[in-house]
RNA sequence: GCGCUUGUAGCUCAGGGGUAGAGCACUCGGCUUUUAACCGAUUGGUCGUGCGUUCAAAUCGCACCAGGCGCACCA
């Protein structure tokens, strides 16, 4: 501090100047024998509790009820006569009548700054203007801040806030202080994840944590992050799915098991993609994908109602109705509906012959990457149908070539018992009647391994221990995965995945 | 990874070859017993970074860095 005082102001950046001013006040507070960073403070009420409790207090009415509150100063008016104090429940105004205040406190007030955390004791009153206030008798500094909070001006109106979206994500603590909706979104996210766990725990599921560090990153098609374990001197991968370990747990005798947790995929970043994101996967013995559809629909309806108190939710201007029974339709029927092409008779045909059919050529889709009719179907679906599925829709019975972990369809050959849930054109959930036949599973993963060897970085890897587990017997099992971040986006009307992740991945500055 | 676009004071933004601007915030002073208070004064900036063009660059060009949006990949 002492060297700073001798430094000319001209050598300082503005931010340093503002900080120095607060350091000066900090020193002053210390010199008064006050600890600017005390250990504990006991309050009697939160802001919201007071607002509710004194809802019926009339304008200008005063009580003798003494209360103690604590929070952060967001604003001050008329030389500290009015202070807007915020805690995590909301706002309460402090009223400082300097004529009646202890002289020491009057002298202390100018040492405060917006952003400081304080505790206050006083009596409850409603001002003539109708603002519930605490008529202050004591103020305790709880934390002296050194940096000013960001403020924005709209018209002539000034309030706390940040327009710069980069700052909002990089310095999320600031965003949370000054942007009420940011805080609300994360609060809702917590409500959603807690709601999901509650729902599942109540019907007999248990949550078990499976490894993040794996020697084979299996269970999905994605590029993994690679890391290294020093003591073992081996390459390890961050998990891309929880699927294979959870199914091992079902082999081990857990009949209803899930994990809600972080997974990692080494792919692009966008408004809908963060390299680490949260999924829930759950597995239920003796269930099939029809059971999983019922569970998915009921689960999402339940959390939606919890969070929004309604099943009609707007997403970026589009009304989405979660209430009506969700449409259940096969992938082939949807393709037929949107393109007029019926793939059912083409299943099992030679892929080149299929691509040469006039009605396929007319679709004007690049199918050169599709090495099978199944892959062609998936591609046509993605190109022509996916983005149109705005209202909740279960898309059922995917081709076998693109679903290596799903059981063959019980009646239609070439298809599997799988569904994906689409809302707002996004895949929200993915589910199968899990493949339990160890010989079939081995054959399908070996097929994937061939693709991987041929250079497909995203093909499934061959996890031999998983195959071994299946040979010890996986009962009929329904499995389900839900992308939590996108679900939260939908239920909180958030345009970017970064809004629903507290600390989204950013390039270092 | 590609395309478009943005980066100027603590915050929000103007300025687009000729001495770096405004509002608010901060600081100081005045007025006021009051609710975006008001009035006045002073502060405050390597114009994202680097290299170039030019007598002269915040401004023009190129490269790089970071963000946003779109595309690709994907959930």
Coordinates of C-alpha atoms (C1' of nucleotides) in Angstrom, one line a residue:
Chain A
X1 CA 0.0 0.0 0.0
X2 CA 2.7 2.5 1.0
X3 CA 4.6 2.2 -2.3
X4 CA 1.3 2.6 -4.2
X5 CA 0.6 5.9 -2.6
X6 CA 3.9 7.3 -3.9
X7 CA 3.1 6.2 -7.5
X8 CA 1.7 9.0 -9.6
X9 CA -1.8 8.4 -10.8
X10 CA -0.8 8.9 -14.4
X11 CA 1.1 5.6 -14.2
X12 CA -2.1 3.8 -13.4
X13 CA -4.8 2.3 -15.5
X14 CA -8.3 3.4 -14.7
X15 CA -9.1 0.1 -13.1
X16 CA -6.1 0.5 -10.8
X17 CA -7.3 3.9 -9.9
X18 CA -10.7 2.7 -8.9
X19 CA -9.2 -0.2 -7.0
X20 CA -6.8 2.2 -5.2
X21 CA -9.7 4.3 -4.0
X22 CA -11.2 1.2 -2.4
X23 CA -7.9 0.2 -0.9
X24 CA -7.8 3.7 0.7
X25 CA -11.2 3.0 2.2
X26 CA -10.1 -0.4 3.3
X27 CA -7.1 1.1 5.2
X28 CA -9.4 3.6 6.7
X29 CA -11.7 0.9 8.0
X30 CA -8.8 -1.0 9.4
X31 CA -7.5 2.2 11.1
X32 CA -10.9 2.5 12.9
X33 CA -10.2 -0.9 14.4
X34 CA -12.9 -2.6 12.3
X35 CA -12.2 -6.0 10.7
X36 CA -13.3 -5.7 7.1
X37 CA -13.2 -9.5 6.6
X38 CA -14.9 -10.9 9.7
X39 CA -15.6 -14.6 10.4
X40 CA -19.3 -14.9 10.9
X41 CA -22.5 -13.1 11.0
X42 CA -25.9 -14.2 12.3
X43 CA -29.0 -12.9 10.6
X44 CA -32.6 -13.3 11.5
X45 CA -34.2 -13.0 8.1
X46 CA -33.6 -13.2 4.4
X47 CA -34.9 -10.4 2.1
X48 CA -37.7 -12.5 0.7
X49 CA -38.9 -13.6 4.1
X50 CA -39.3 -10.0 5.1
X51 CA -41.0 -9.1 1.9
X52 CA -43.5 -11.8 2.5
X53 CA -43.9 -11.4 6.3
X54 CA -44.5 -7.6 6.0
X55 CA -46.5 -7.8 2.8
X56 CA -49.5 -6.1 4.5
X57 CA -47.6 -3.3 6.1
X58 CA -49.0 0.0 4.8
X59 CA -47.1 2.9 3.4
X60 CA -45.5 5.0 6.1
X61 CA -46.3 2.4 8.7
X62 CA -43.5 1.6 11.1
X63 CA -42.9 -1.4 13.4
X64 CA -40.7 -1.9 16.3
X65 CA -39.7 -5.3 15.0
X66 CA -35.9 -5.5 15.0
X67 CA -34.4 -7.7 12.3
X68 CA -30.9 -8.5 11.1
X69 CA -30.1 -9.0 7.4
X70 CA -27.0 -9.5 5.3
X71 CA -26.1 -9.2 1.7
X72 CA -24.4 -7.3 -1.1
X73 CA -24.9 -3.6 -1.8
X74 CA -26.2 -3.2 -5.3
X75 CA -27.1 0.4 -5.2
X76 CA -27.2 3.5 -3.0
X77 CA -29.1 6.7 -3.3
X78 CA -29.0 10.1 -1.6
X79 CA -25.6 9.8 0.1
X80 CA -26.4 6.4 1.6
X81 CA -29.8 7.3 2.8
X82 CA -31.2 4.3 0.8
X83 CA -29.3 1.1 0.2
X84 CA -30.5 -1.8 -2.0
X85 CA -29.2 -4.9 -0.3
X86 CA -29.4 -8.2 -2.1
X87 CA -29.1 -11.7 -0.6
X88 CA -29.8 -14.9 -2.5
X89 CA -33.5 -14.6 -2.0
X90 CA -33.9 -11.0 -3.3
X91 CA -33.8 -7.4 -2.3
X92 CA -34.4 -5.5 0.9
X93 CA -33.9 -1.7 1.2
X94 CA -32.0 -0.2 4.0
X95 CA -33.0 3.3 5.2
X96 CA -30.3 5.3 7.0
X97 CA -31.7 8.4 8.7
X98 CA -28.5 10.3 9.4
X99 CA -30.1 12.6 11.9
X100 CA -30.9 9.7 14.2
X101 CA -27.9 7.5 13.5
X102 CA -25.0 7.0 15.7
X103 CA -22.3 9.5 14.6
X104 CA -19.7 6.8 14.2
X105 CA -22.0 5.1 11.7
X106 CA -22.6 8.3 9.8
X107 CA -18.9 8.6 9.4
X108 CA -18.6 5.0 8.4
X109 CA -21.1 5.1 5.6
X110 CA -18.9 6.9 3.0
X111 CA -16.3 4.1 3.5
X112 CA -18.7 1.7 1.9
X113 CA -18.9 1.0 -1.9
X114 CA -21.4 -0.6 -4.2
X115 CA -20.5 -4.3 -4.2
X116 CA -19.5 -4.5 -0.5
X117 CA -21.1 -7.1 1.6
X118 CA -22.7 -5.9 4.8
X119 CA -24.9 -6.9 7.7
X120 CA -27.5 -4.5 9.0
X121 CA -29.7 -4.3 12.1
X122 CA -32.8 -2.2 12.3
X123 CA -36.6 -2.0 12.5
X124 CA -39.0 -2.8 9.8
X125 CA -41.0 0.0 8.1
X126 CA -42.6 0.8 4.8
X127 CA -41.6 4.1 3.3
X128 CA -44.2 6.6 2.1
X129 CA -43.3 5.5 -1.4
X130 CA -44.2 2.0 -0.5
X131 CA -40.8 0.3 -0.3
X132 CA -40.3 -2.1 2.5
X133 CA -37.2 -1.0 4.4
X134 CA -35.1 -1.6 7.4
X135 CA -34.5 1.6 9.4
X136 CA -30.9 1.0 10.2
X137 CA -29.4 1.2 13.7
X138 CA -26.2 -0.8 13.0
X139 CA -24.1 -1.8 10.0
X140 CA -21.4 -4.3 10.0
X141 CA -19.0 -4.7 7.1
X142 CA -18.8 -8.3 6.1
X143 CA -16.5 -8.0 3.1
X144 CA -14.9 -4.9 1.6
X145 CA -14.7 -5.4 -2.2
X146 CA -11.8 -4.0 -4.2
X147 CA -13.3 -4.0 -7.6
X148 CA -16.4 -2.2 -8.9
X149 CA -19.4 -4.1 -10.2
X150 CA -20.3 -3.7 -13.8
X151 CA -23.2 -1.3 -14.5
X152 CA -25.0 -0.6 -17.7
X153 CA -27.0 2.4 -18.7
X154 CA -30.2 2.0 -20.7
X155 CA -31.6 5.4 -21.7
X156 CA -31.0 7.4 -18.6
X157 CA -31.6 4.4 -16.5
X158 CA -28.6 2.9 -14.8
X159 CA -28.5 -0.6 -13.3
X160 CA -26.1 -3.4 -12.6
X161 CA -25.5 -5.6 -15.6
X162 CA -23.1 -6.8 -18.3
X163 CA -23.7 -6.6 -22.1
X164 CA -20.4 -8.1 -23.1
X165 CA -21.3 -11.8 -23.5
X166 CA -17.7 -12.9 -23.2
X167 CA -17.3 -11.3 -19.8
X168 CA -20.5 -13.0 -18.7
X169 CA -19.1 -16.4 -19.4
X170 CA -15.5 -15.8 -18.4
X171 CA -16.3 -14.1 -15.2
X172 CA -19.5 -15.9 -14.3
X173 CA -19.4 -14.7 -10.7
X174 CA -19.9 -11.2 -12.0
X175 CA -22.7 -12.3 -14.3
X176 CA -24.4 -14.1 -11.4
X177 CA -24.2 -11.0 -9.3
X178 CA -25.6 -8.6 -11.9
X179 CA -27.8 -10.8 -14.2
X180 CA -30.8 -12.2 -12.3
X181 CA -31.8 -14.5 -15.2
X182 CA -28.4 -16.2 -15.2
X183 CA -28.8 -17.1 -11.6
X184 CA -32.3 -18.2 -12.2
X185 CA -31.2 -20.5 -15.0
X186 CA -28.6 -22.3 -12.9
X187 CA -31.1 -22.6 -10.0
X188 CA -33.6 -24.2 -12.4
X189 CA -30.9 -26.5 -13.6
X190 CA -30.3 -27.7 -10.1
X191 CA -34.0 -28.2 -9.7
X192 CA -34.1 -30.3 -12.8
X193 CA -31.2 -32.6 -11.9
X194 CA -32.5 -32.9 -8.3
X195 CA -36.0 -33.6 -9.8
X196 CA -34.6 -36.4 -12.0
X197 CA -32.7 -38.0 -9.2
X198 CA -35.8 -37.8 -6.9
X199 CA -38.0 -39.3 -9.5
X200 CA -35.7 -42.2 -10.1
X201 CA -34.8 -42.8 -6.5
X202 CA -38.6 -42.9 -5.7
X203 CA -39.2 -45.7 -8.1
X204 CA -36.3 -47.8 -6.9
X205 CA -33.3 -46.7 -9.0
X206 CA -29.9 -46.2 -7.4
X207 CA -27.2 -44.0 -8.7
X208 CA -23.7 -45.5 -9.0
X209 CA -20.7 -43.6 -10.2
X210 CA -18.6 -45.2 -12.9
X211 CA -15.1 -44.4 -14.1
X212 CA -14.4 -41.2 -16.0
X213 CA -10.9 -42.4 -16.8
X214 CA -11.1 -45.4 -19.1
X215 CA -8.7 -47.5 -21.1
X216 CA -11.3 -47.8 -23.9
X217 CA -13.8 -44.9 -24.4
X218 CA -16.8 -46.9 -25.4
X219 CA -20.6 -46.7 -25.5
X220 CA -21.0 -44.0 -28.1
X221 CA -19.6 -42.7 -31.4
X222 CA -17.3 -39.8 -30.5
X223 CA -13.8 -38.7 -30.4
X224 CA -12.5 -38.9 -26.8
X225 CA -10.1 -36.7 -24.9
X226 CA -6.8 -38.5 -24.2
X227 CA -4.8 -38.2 -21.1
X228 CA -1.9 -40.0 -19.4
X229 CA -1.4 -41.8 -16.1
X230 CA 2.1 -41.3 -14.9
X231 CA 2.6 -44.1 -12.4
X232 CA 1.0 -46.7 -14.7
X233 CA 2.5 -45.0 -17.8
X234 CA -0.6 -45.7 -19.8
X235 CA -2.8 -43.7 -22.1
X236 CA -6.3 -43.1 -20.7
X237 CA -9.4 -41.7 -22.2
X238 CA -12.1 -39.5 -20.6
X239 CA -15.4 -41.2 -20.9
X240 CA -17.7 -40.4 -23.8
X241 CA -20.6 -42.4 -22.3
X242 CA -21.5 -44.2 -19.1
X243 CA -23.3 -47.0 -21.0
X244 CA -21.0 -50.0 -20.8
X245 CA -20.2 -49.7 -17.1
X246 CA -23.8 -49.2 -16.2
X247 CA -24.7 -52.4 -18.1
X248 CA -22.0 -54.2 -16.3
X249 CA -23.8 -53.2 -13.1
X250 CA -27.0 -54.7 -14.4
X251 CA -25.0 -57.9 -15.1
X252 CA -23.8 -57.7 -11.5
X253 CA -27.4 -57.7 -10.2
X254 CA -28.5 -54.1 -9.9
X255 CA -31.9 -54.1 -11.6
X256 CA -32.5 -50.3 -11.7
X257 CA -29.3 -48.2 -11.9
X258 CA -28.4 -44.8 -13.3
X259 CA -25.7 -42.2 -13.3
X260 CA -26.1 -38.5 -13.9
X261 CA -22.8 -37.1 -14.6
X262 CA -20.3 -35.4 -16.8
X263 CA -19.1 -36.9 -20.1
X264 CA -16.5 -35.5 -22.5
X265 CA -16.3 -35.4 -26.3
X266 CA -13.5 -34.0 -28.2
X267 CA -15.6 -32.2 -30.8
X268 CA -16.6 -28.7 -31.9
X269 CA -18.0 -26.0 -29.7
X270 CA -21.2 -24.2 -30.6
X271 CA -24.4 -22.9 -29.0
X272 CA -25.5 -26.5 -28.6
X273 CA -22.1 -28.2 -27.8
X274 CA -19.7 -27.9 -24.9
X275 CA -16.8 -30.3 -24.7
X276 CA -17.9 -31.5 -21.3
X277 CA -21.5 -31.9 -20.8
X278 CA -23.9 -33.8 -18.6
X279 CA -25.9 -36.9 -19.4
X280 CA -28.1 -39.2 -17.5
X281 CA -28.1 -42.9 -18.4
X282 CA -30.3 -45.4 -16.7
X283 CA -30.8 -49.1 -17.1
X284 CA -33.7 -51.2 -15.9
X285 CA -33.7 -55.0 -16.0
X286 CA -36.7 -56.8 -17.5
X287 CA -37.8 -53.6 -19.3
X288 CA -37.8 -52.8 -23.0
X289 CA -37.8 -49.6 -25.0
X290 CA -41.6 -49.2 -24.7
X291 CA -41.2 -49.0 -20.9
X292 CA -38.4 -46.5 -21.5
X293 CA -40.6 -44.3 -23.6
X294 CA -43.2 -44.2 -20.9
X295 CA -40.6 -43.4 -18.3
X296 CA -39.0 -40.7 -20.4
X297 CA -42.3 -39.0 -21.1
X298 CA -43.4 -39.1 -17.5
X299 CA -40.0 -38.1 -16.1
X300 CA -39.6 -35.0 -18.4
X301 CA -43.2 -34.0 -17.8
X302 CA -42.6 -34.2 -14.1
X303 CA -39.5 -32.1 -14.0
X304 CA -41.0 -29.6 -16.5
X305 CA -43.9 -29.1 -14.2
X306 CA -41.6 -28.8 -11.2
X307 CA -39.6 -26.1 -12.8
X308 CA -42.1 -24.1 -14.8
X309 CA -45.4 -25.0 -13.1
X310 CA -46.8 -25.6 -16.6
X311 CA -46.4 -28.0 -19.5
X312 CA -46.7 -25.3 -22.1
X313 CA -43.2 -23.8 -22.4
X314 CA -42.0 -21.3 -25.0
X315 CA -38.5 -21.8 -26.5
X316 CA -37.1 -18.8 -28.3
X317 CA -40.5 -17.8 -29.5
X318 CA -41.7 -21.3 -30.4
X319 CA -44.5 -22.7 -28.2
X320 CA -43.7 -26.3 -27.1
X321 CA -46.4 -28.4 -25.7
X322 CA -45.2 -31.1 -23.3
X323 CA -48.7 -31.9 -22.2
X324 CA -50.4 -33.8 -25.0
X325 CA -49.3 -37.5 -25.2
X326 CA -46.1 -37.4 -27.2
X327 CA -46.1 -38.6 -30.8
X328 CA -44.6 -42.1 -31.2
X329 CA -43.7 -42.8 -34.8
X330 CA -41.2 -45.0 -36.6
X331 CA -38.2 -43.5 -38.4
X332 CA -39.3 -45.1 -41.7
X333 CA -42.8 -43.6 -41.4
X334 CA -41.4 -40.2 -40.8
X335 CA -39.2 -40.4 -43.8
X336 CA -42.1 -41.5 -45.9
X337 CA -44.2 -38.6 -44.5
X338 CA -41.6 -36.0 -45.2
X339 CA -40.1 -37.3 -48.5
X340 CA -42.6 -39.7 -49.9
X341 CA -39.9 -42.4 -50.0
X342 CA -40.7 -45.8 -48.4
X343 CA -37.5 -47.5 -47.3
X344 CA -39.3 -50.5 -45.8
X345 CA -39.0 -52.6 -49.0
X346 CA -35.4 -51.5 -49.4
X347 CA -34.1 -52.9 -46.2
X348 CA -31.5 -55.5 -46.9
X349 CA -31.0 -54.5 -50.5
X350 CA -27.7 -53.6 -52.0
X351 CA -26.7 -50.1 -51.0
X352 CA -25.4 -49.1 -54.5
X353 CA -28.6 -50.2 -56.1
X354 CA -30.6 -48.3 -53.6
X355 CA -28.6 -45.1 -54.2
X356 CA -29.3 -45.4 -57.9
X357 CA -33.0 -45.6 -57.5
X358 CA -34.7 -42.4 -59.0
X359 CA -36.7 -41.6 -55.9
X360 CA -33.5 -41.7 -53.8
X361 CA -31.5 -39.6 -56.3
X362 CA -34.4 -37.1 -56.3
X363 CA -33.7 -36.4 -52.6
X364 CA -30.5 -34.6 -53.6
X365 CA -28.6 -35.7 -50.6
X366 CA -24.9 -36.6 -50.6
X367 CA -25.0 -40.3 -49.7
X368 CA -21.4 -41.2 -50.7
X369 CA -20.4 -41.8 -47.1
X370 CA -23.2 -44.3 -46.5
X371 CA -21.9 -47.8 -46.8
X372 CA -25.2 -49.5 -46.1
X373 CA -29.0 -49.0 -46.5
X374 CA -29.2 -48.4 -42.8
X375 CA -26.7 -45.6 -42.9
X376 CA -28.6 -44.2 -45.9
X377 CA -31.8 -44.2 -43.9
X378 CA -30.2 -42.4 -41.0
X379 CA -28.7 -39.8 -43.3
X380 CA -32.0 -39.1 -45.0
X381 CA -33.7 -38.8 -41.7
X382 CA -31.1 -36.3 -40.4
X383 CA -31.3 -34.3 -43.6
X384 CA -35.0 -34.2 -44.2
X385 CA -36.8 -34.9 -41.0
X386 CA -34.9 -34.1 -37.8
X387 CA -35.1 -30.3 -37.8
X388 CA -38.9 -30.4 -38.3
X389 CA -39.6 -32.3 -35.1
X390 CA -40.4 -29.4 -32.9
X391 CA -43.0 -30.9 -30.6
X392 CA -41.9 -33.8 -28.4
X393 CA -41.7 -36.8 -30.8
X394 CA -40.4 -40.3 -30.2
X395 CA -38.7 -41.6 -33.3
X396 CA -38.6 -45.4 -33.2
X397 CA -36.9 -48.4 -34.8
X398 CA -33.6 -47.2 -36.2
X399 CA -31.5 -49.2 -38.7
X400 CA -29.3 -51.9 -37.2
X401 CA -26.1 -50.5 -38.9
X402 CA -26.2 -47.3 -36.9
X403 CA -27.3 -48.9 -33.6
X404 CA -24.7 -51.4 -32.5
X405 CA -25.8 -51.6 -28.9
X406 CA -29.5 -52.1 -29.5
X407 CA -31.4 -55.3 -29.8
X408 CA -32.7 -56.4 -33.2
X409 CA -36.3 -55.5 -33.7
X410 CA -38.6 -58.3 -32.6
X411 CA -40.6 -58.3 -35.9
X412 CA -38.8 -56.3 -38.6
X413 CA -35.4 -57.4 -39.7
X414 CA -32.8 -54.8 -40.5
X415 CA -34.1 -52.5 -37.7
X416 CA -33.6 -52.3 -33.9
X417 CA -35.7 -51.6 -30.9
X418 CA -34.4 -48.1 -30.4
X419 CA -35.9 -44.6 -30.0
X420 CA -34.7 -41.1 -29.9
X421 CA -36.7 -38.3 -28.5
X422 CA -36.7 -35.1 -30.5
X423 CA -37.8 -31.7 -29.2
X424 CA -37.2 -28.4 -31.1
X425 CA -35.4 -30.5 -33.7
X426 CA -32.8 -31.6 -31.2
X427 CA -32.1 -35.1 -30.0
X428 CA -32.8 -35.1 -26.3
X429 CA -32.9 -38.8 -25.5
X430 CA -31.7 -42.0 -26.9
X431 CA -32.9 -45.4 -25.8
X432 CA -32.8 -49.1 -26.7
X433 CA -34.0 -52.5 -25.7
X434 CA -30.4 -53.2 -24.9
X435 CA -28.6 -55.9 -26.9
X436 CA -28.1 -58.7 -24.5
X437 CA -27.0 -61.5 -26.9
X438 CA -23.2 -61.7 -26.3
X439 CA -22.5 -63.3 -29.7
X440 CA -24.5 -60.7 -31.6
X441 CA -22.9 -57.9 -29.5
X442 CA -19.4 -59.2 -30.3
X443 CA -20.1 -59.4 -34.0
X444 CA -21.5 -55.9 -34.1
X445 CA -18.6 -54.3 -32.1
X446 CA -16.1 -56.2 -34.3
X447 CA -17.9 -54.6 -37.3
X448 CA -17.4 -51.2 -35.6
X449 CA -13.7 -52.0 -34.9
X450 CA -13.2 -52.7 -38.6
X451 CA -14.6 -49.2 -39.4
X452 CA -12.3 -47.8 -36.8
X453 CA -9.3 -49.5 -38.3
X454 CA -10.4 -48.1 -41.7
X455 CA -10.0 -44.6 -40.3
X456 CA -13.4 -43.8 -38.8
X457 CA -12.3 -42.0 -35.6
X458 CA -15.7 -42.0 -34.2
X459 CA -16.6 -45.7 -34.6
X460 CA -17.3 -47.6 -31.4
X461 CA -14.3 -49.2 -29.8
X462 CA -14.2 -52.9 -28.9
X463 CA -14.4 -53.3 -25.1
X464 CA -13.6 -57.0 -24.6
X465 CA -14.4 -57.0 -20.9
X466 CA -17.9 -55.7 -21.7
X467 CA -18.4 -58.6 -24.1
X468 CA -17.2 -60.9 -21.3
X469 CA -19.7 -59.4 -18.9
X470 CA -22.5 -60.1 -21.4
X471 CA -21.4 -63.7 -21.6
X472 CA -22.1 -63.9 -17.9
X473 CA -25.6 -62.8 -18.7
X474 CA -27.4 -59.4 -19.0
X475 CA -31.1 -59.8 -18.4
X476 CA -33.5 -58.2 -20.8
X477 CA -32.8 -54.5 -20.2
X478 CA -34.2 -51.2 -21.2
X479 CA -31.7 -48.4 -21.4
X480 CA -32.1 -44.6 -21.7
X481 CA -29.8 -41.6 -22.1
X482 CA -30.8 -38.0 -21.8
X483 CA -28.8 -34.9 -22.6
X484 CA -29.2 -32.8 -19.5
X485 CA -27.8 -29.6 -20.9
X486 CA -30.2 -29.5 -23.8
X487 CA -33.1 -30.4 -21.7
X488 CA -32.2 -27.6 -19.4
X489 CA -32.0 -25.2 -22.4
X490 CA -35.4 -26.2 -23.5
X491 CA -37.0 -25.9 -20.0
X492 CA -35.3 -22.6 -19.2
X493 CA -35.7 -21.0 -22.7
X494 CA -31.9 -20.6 -23.0
X495 CA -30.6 -20.0 -26.5
X496 CA -27.0 -21.1 -25.7
X497 CA -25.7 -24.2 -23.9
X498 CA -23.3 -21.7 -22.2
X499 CA -26.2 -20.2 -20.4
X500 CA -27.0 -23.5 -18.7
X501 CA -23.4 -24.4 -17.8
X502 CA -21.9 -22.4 -14.9
X503 CA -18.4 -22.3 -16.4
X504 CA -18.5 -23.2 -20.1
X505 CA -15.3 -24.1 -21.9
X506 CA -13.6 -20.9 -23.2
X507 CA -10.3 -20.5 -25.0
X508 CA -7.7 -19.0 -22.6
X509 CA -7.1 -15.3 -23.1
Chain B
rG1 C1' -11.7 -26.5 -39.2
rC2 C1' -14.3 -22.7 -42.8
rG3 C1' -17.2 -18.0 -43.7
rC4 C1' -19.3 -13.4 -41.9
rU5 C1' -18.8 -10.0 -38.0
rU6 C1' -17.1 -7.5 -33.4
rG7 C1' -12.9 -5.6 -30.2
rU8 C1' -12.1 2.6 -28.3
rA9 C1' -12.3 5.0 -20.4
rG10 C1' -14.6 0.8 -14.8
rC11 C1' -19.6 0.1 -17.8
rU12 C1' -22.5 1.3 -22.3
rC13 C1' -21.3 3.3 -26.8
rA14 C1' -20.0 7.4 -30.7
rG15 C1' -15.9 8.7 -34.1
rG16 C1' -13.7 5.6 -40.0
rG17 C1' -6.4 9.5 -42.3
rG18 C1' -4.9 15.5 -39.1
rU19 C1' -4.1 17.0 -30.9
rA20 C1' -9.0 10.7 -28.3
rG21 C1' -15.1 11.9 -27.5
rA22 C1' -20.1 11.4 -24.7
rG23 C1' -23.3 9.5 -20.8
rC24 C1' -23.0 7.0 -16.4
rA25 C1' -19.5 5.2 -12.5
rC26 C1' -15.3 6.9 -9.3
rU27 C1' -13.1 11.4 -6.5
rC28 C1' -14.0 16.4 -4.5
rG29 C1' -17.5 20.4 -3.5
rG30 C1' -22.5 22.4 -3.2
rC31 C1' -27.7 21.7 -2.4
rU32 C1' -31.4 18.6 -0.4
rU33 C1' -34.8 14.9 4.5
rU34 C1' -35.2 13.0 0.0
rU35 C1' -36.1 6.8 -3.8
rA36 C1' -33.2 6.1 -11.8
rA37 C1' -32.2 12.5 -6.4
rC38 C1' -30.2 17.2 -8.3
rC39 C1' -26.1 21.0 -9.6
rG40 C1' -20.9 21.9 -10.4
rA41 C1' -15.7 20.6 -10.9
rU42 C1' -11.7 17.2 -11.4
rU43 C1' -10.0 12.5 -12.8
rG44 C1' -9.6 8.6 -16.1
rG45 C1' -7.5 5.6 -22.6
rU46 C1' -0.3 2.0 -25.9
rC47 C1' -8.4 2.8 -29.5
rG48 C1' -7.3 -6.2 -28.9
rU49 C1' -1.7 -7.4 -30.4
rG50 C1' 2.1 -7.1 -34.1
rC51 C1' 4.0 -5.6 -38.8
rG52 C1' 3.3 -2.5 -42.9
rU53 C1' 1.4 1.9 -46.2
rU54 C1' 1.6 7.3 -45.2
rC55 C1' 4.5 13.6 -43.7
rA56 C1' 0.6 11.7 -40.4
rA57 C1' -3.1 5.5 -38.5
rA58 C1' -8.2 4.4 -33.6
rU59 C1' -9.3 5.1 -38.9
rC60 C1' -6.3 1.9 -44.7
rG61 C1' -3.7 -3.2 -45.7
rC62 C1' -1.8 -8.0 -43.9
rA63 C1' -1.0 -11.5 -39.9
rC64 C1' -2.2 -13.0 -35.2
rC65 C1' -5.4 -13.2 -30.4
rA66 C1' -10.2 -13.3 -28.2
rG67 C1' -15.7 -13.2 -28.7
rG68 C1' -20.5 -13.6 -31.3
rC69 C1' -23.4 -15.8 -35.3
rG70 C1' -23.7 -19.3 -39.2
rC71 C1' -21.6 -23.9 -41.5
rA72 C1' -19.0 -28.6 -40.7
rC73 C1' -18.7 -32.4 -36.6
rC74 C1' -21.9 -33.9 -33.1
rA75 C1' -25.5 -34.5 -28.2

